[in-house]
Short mmCIF file of C-alpha atoms in Angstrom, two decimals:
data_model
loop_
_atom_site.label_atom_id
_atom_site.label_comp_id
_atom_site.label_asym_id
_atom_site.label_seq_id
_atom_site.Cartn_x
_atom_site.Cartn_y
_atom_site.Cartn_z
CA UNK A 253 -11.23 -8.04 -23.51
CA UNK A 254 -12.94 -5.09 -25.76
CA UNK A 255 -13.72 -2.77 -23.28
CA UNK A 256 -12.87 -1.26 -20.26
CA UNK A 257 -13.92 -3.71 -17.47
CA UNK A 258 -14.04 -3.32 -13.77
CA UNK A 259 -14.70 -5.15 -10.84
CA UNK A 260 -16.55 -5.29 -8.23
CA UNK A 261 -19.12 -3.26 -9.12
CA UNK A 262 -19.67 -1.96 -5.55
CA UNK A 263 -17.81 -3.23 -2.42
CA UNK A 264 -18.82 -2.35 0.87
CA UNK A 265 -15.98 -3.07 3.81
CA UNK A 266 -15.53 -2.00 7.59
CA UNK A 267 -13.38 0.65 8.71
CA UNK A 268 -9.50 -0.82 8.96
CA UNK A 269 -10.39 -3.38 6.31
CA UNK A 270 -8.17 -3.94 3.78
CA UNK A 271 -9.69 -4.12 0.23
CA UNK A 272 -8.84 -4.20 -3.64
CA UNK A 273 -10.58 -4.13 -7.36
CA UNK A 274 -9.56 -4.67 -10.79
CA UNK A 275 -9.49 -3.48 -13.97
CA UNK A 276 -9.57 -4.69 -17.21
CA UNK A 277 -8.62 -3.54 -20.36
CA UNK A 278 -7.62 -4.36 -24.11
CA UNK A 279 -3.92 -5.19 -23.89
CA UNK A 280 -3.37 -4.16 -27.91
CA UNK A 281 -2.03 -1.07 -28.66
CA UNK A 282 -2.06 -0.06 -24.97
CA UNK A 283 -0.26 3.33 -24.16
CA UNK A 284 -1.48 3.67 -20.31
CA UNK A 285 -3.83 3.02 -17.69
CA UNK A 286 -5.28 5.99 -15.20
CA UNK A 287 -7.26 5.64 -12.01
CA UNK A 288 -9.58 8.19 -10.74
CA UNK A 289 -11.04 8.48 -7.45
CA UNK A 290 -14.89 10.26 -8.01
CA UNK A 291 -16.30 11.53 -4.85
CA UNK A 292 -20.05 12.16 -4.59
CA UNK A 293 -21.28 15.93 -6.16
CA UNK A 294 -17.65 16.30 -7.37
CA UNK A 295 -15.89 15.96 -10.59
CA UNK A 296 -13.72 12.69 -11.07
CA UNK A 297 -9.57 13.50 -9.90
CA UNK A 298 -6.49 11.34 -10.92
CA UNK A 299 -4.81 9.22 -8.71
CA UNK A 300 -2.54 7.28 -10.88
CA UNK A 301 -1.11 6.95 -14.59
CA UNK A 302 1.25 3.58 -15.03
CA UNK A 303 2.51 3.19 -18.45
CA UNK A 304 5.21 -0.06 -17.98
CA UNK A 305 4.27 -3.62 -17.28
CA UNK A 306 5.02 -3.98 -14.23
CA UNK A 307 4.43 -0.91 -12.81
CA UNK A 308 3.56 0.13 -9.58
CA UNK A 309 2.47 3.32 -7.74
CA UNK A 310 1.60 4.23 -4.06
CA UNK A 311 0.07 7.34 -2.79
CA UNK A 312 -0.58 7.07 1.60
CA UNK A 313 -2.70 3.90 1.42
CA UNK A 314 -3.50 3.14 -1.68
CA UNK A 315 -1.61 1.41 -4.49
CA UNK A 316 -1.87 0.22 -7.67
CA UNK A 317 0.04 -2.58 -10.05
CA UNK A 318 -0.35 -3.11 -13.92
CA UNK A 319 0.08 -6.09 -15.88
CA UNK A 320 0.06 -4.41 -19.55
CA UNK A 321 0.81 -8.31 -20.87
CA UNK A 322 -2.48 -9.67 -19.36
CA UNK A 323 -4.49 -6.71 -19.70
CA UNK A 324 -5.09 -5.72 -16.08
CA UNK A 325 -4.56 -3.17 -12.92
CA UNK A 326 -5.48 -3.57 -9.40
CA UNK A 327 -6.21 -0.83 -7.10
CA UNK A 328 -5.57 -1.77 -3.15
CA UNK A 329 -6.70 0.08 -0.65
CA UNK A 330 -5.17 -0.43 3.08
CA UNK A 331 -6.74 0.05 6.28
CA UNK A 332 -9.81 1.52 4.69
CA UNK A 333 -11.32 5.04 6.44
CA UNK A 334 -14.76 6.20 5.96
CA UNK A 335 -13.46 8.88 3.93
CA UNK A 336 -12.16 6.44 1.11
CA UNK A 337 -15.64 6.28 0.42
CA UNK A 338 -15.89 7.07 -3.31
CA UNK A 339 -16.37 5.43 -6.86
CA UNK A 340 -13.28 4.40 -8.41
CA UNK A 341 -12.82 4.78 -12.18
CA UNK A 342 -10.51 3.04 -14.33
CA UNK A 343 -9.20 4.55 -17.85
CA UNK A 344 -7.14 2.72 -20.53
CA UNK A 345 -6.02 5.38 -23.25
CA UNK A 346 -4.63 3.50 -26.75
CA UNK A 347 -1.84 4.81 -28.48
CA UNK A 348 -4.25 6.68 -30.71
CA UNK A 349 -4.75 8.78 -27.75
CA UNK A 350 -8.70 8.56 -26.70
CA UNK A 351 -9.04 7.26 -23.19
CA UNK A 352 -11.88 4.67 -22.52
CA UNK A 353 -13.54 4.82 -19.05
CA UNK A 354 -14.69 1.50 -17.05
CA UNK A 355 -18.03 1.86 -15.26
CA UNK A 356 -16.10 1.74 -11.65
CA UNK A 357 -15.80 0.60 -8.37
CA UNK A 358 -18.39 2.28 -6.00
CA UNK A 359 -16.77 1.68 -1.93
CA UNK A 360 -18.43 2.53 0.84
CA UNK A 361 -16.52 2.13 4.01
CA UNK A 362 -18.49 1.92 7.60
CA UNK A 363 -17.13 3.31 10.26
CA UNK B 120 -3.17 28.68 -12.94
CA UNK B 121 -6.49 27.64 -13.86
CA UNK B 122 -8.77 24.55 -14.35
CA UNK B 123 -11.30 23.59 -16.31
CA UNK B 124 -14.54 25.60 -16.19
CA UNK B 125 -18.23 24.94 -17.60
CA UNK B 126 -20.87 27.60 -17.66
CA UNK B 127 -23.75 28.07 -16.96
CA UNK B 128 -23.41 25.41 -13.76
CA UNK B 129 -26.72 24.58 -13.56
CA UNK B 130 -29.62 25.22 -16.27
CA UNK B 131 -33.25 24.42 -15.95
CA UNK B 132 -35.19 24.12 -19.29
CA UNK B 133 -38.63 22.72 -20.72
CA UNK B 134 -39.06 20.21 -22.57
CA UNK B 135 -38.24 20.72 -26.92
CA UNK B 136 -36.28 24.03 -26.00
CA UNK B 137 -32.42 23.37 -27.64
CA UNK B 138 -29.69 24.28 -24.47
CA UNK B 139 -26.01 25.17 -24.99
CA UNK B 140 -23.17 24.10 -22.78
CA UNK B 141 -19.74 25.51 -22.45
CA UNK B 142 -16.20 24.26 -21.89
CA UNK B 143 -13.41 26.06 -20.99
CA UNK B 144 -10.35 23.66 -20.90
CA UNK B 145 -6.38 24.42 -19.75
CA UNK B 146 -4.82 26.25 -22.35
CA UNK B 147 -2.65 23.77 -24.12
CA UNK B 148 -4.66 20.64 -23.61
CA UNK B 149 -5.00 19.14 -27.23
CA UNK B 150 -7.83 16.58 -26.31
CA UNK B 151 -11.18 17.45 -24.98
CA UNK B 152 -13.82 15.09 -23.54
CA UNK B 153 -17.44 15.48 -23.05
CA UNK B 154 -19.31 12.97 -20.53
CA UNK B 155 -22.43 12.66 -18.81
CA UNK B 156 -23.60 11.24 -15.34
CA UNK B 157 -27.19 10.47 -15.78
CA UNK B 158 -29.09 9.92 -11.87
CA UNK B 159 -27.59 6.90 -10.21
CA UNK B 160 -25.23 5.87 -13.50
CA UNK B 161 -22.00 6.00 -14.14
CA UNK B 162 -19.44 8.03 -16.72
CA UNK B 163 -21.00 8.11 -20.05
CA UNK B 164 -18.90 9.10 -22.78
CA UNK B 165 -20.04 11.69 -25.53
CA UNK B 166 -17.10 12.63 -27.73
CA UNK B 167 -13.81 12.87 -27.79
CA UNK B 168 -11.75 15.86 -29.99
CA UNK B 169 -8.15 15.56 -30.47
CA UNK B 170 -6.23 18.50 -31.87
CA UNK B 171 -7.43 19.26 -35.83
CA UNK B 172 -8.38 15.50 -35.84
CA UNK B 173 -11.91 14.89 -36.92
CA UNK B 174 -13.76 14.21 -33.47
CA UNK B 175 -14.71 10.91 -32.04
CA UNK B 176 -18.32 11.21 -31.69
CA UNK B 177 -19.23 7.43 -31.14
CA UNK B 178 -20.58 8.36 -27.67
CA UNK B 179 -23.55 11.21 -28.81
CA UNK B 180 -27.10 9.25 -27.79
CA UNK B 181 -28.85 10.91 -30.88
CA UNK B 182 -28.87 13.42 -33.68
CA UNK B 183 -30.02 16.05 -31.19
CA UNK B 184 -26.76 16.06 -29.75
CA UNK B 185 -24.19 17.78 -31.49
CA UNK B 186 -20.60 19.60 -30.05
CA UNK B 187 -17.60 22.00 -31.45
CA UNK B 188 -14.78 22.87 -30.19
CA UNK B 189 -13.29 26.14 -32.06
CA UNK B 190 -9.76 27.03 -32.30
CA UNK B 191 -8.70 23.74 -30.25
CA UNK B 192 -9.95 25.85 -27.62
CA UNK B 193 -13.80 26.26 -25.85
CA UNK B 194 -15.92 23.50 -26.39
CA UNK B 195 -19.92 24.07 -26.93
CA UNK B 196 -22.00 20.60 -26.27
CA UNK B 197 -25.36 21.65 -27.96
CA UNK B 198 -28.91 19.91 -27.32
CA UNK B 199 -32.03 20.39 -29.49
CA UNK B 200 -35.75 19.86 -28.90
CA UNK B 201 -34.24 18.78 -24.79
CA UNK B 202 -35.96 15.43 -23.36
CA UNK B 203 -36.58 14.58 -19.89
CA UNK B 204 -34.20 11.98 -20.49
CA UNK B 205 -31.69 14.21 -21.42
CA UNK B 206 -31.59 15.80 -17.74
CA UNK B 207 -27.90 14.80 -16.42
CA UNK B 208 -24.56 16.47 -14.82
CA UNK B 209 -22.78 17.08 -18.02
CA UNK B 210 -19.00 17.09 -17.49
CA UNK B 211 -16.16 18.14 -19.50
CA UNK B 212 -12.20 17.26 -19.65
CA UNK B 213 -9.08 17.74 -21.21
CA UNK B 214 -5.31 16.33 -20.92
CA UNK B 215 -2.84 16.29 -22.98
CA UNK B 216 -3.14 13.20 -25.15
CA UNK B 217 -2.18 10.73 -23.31
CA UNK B 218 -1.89 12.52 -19.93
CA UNK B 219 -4.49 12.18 -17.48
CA UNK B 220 -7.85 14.42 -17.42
CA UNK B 221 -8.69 16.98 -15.46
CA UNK B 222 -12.43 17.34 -15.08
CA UNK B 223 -14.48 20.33 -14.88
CA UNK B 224 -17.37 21.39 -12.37
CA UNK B 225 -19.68 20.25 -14.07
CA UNK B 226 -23.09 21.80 -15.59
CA UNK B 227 -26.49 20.35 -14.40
CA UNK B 228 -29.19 20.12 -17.13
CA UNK B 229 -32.84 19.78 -16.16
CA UNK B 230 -35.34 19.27 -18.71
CA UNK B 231 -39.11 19.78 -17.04
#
């Protein structure tokens, strides 16, 4: 992996469906991984750094895990609302500093 | 305390006239990004400044595009002789360096 690499690109689900994505990144001279929720007409927000293999980090109903070996993060989402509706980014900074973007995850949840 | 802020938030131009866009970042943030959302894409990156480093500018889509950032403070993302393609949300963000971003408003270019 060179880049920043995400998957699906969009994903549409039903409203209590449970539903997850990935992310892939260069595993050499990885410092950490962020995930951004990006909301249509707003500006991109953090939802998660994770810096360890192995990490993992929960915020209500969404979670995320890292594999730093392997060169990948997932992003779960549980009992998905209508309001979880949003483009996902990945970000993978290097231990030179400069974080690299994936393209995203765009979800649309129906109610 | 405050967030990052971009001026003006929207600007309307012709075509071949050069625009100016500003950055305001959180005091103390040592990197500075500059992106842009073109209509129905995703994050493009522009460039990248870290501290006194020389910046990262691997991102800029042609010569036309050039950006500062003076004092390791304000940014200015600078576009001459505007094309239609140029017309984007142009967004700004800074962290510390390895810290997540924070992301401006955004400013809204349209070249007509």
């Amino acid at each position: 992996i060179l880049n920043v690499e995400q998957s699906p690109q969009s994903l549409h689900v039903q409203e209590g469906d449970s539903t997850n994505f990935t992310c892939s990144f260069p595993s050499s001279n990885f410092y950490a991984l962020h995930w951004y929720r990006w909301e249509t007409a707003k500006s991109p927000e953090a939802l998660f750094v994770m810096t360890l293999n192995g990490d993992e980090k929960k915020k209500g109903r969404i979670s995320a895990t890292l594999n730093t070996k392997e060169g990948y993060s997932y992003l779960y989402i549980k009992g998905s609302q209508p309001e979880d509706s949003a483009t996902y980014l990945c970000a993978s900074n290097t231990n030179a500093g400069k974080s690299t973007f994936g393209d995203g995850t765009t979800l649309t949840v129906k109610p | 305390g405050a967030g990052v802020s971009q001026s003006p938030s929207n600007k309307v131009t012709e075509k071949g006239k050069d625009v100016e866009l500003r950055c305001d970042p959180i005091s103390g943030h040592t990197a500075l990004y500059w992106y842009r959302q073109s209509l129905g894409q995703g994050l493009e990156f522009l460039i990248y400044f870290q501290g006194n480093s020389a910046p990262d500018k691997s991102g800029l889509p042609s010569d036309r595009f050039s950006a500062e950032r003076t004092g390791g403070s304000v940014s200015t993302l600078t576009i001459q002789r505007t094309q239609q393609e140029d017309s984007a949300v142009y967004l700004c963000a800074s962290s510390l360096s390895f810290d997540e971003q924070y992301f401006g408003p955004g400013t809204r270019l349209t070249v007509t």
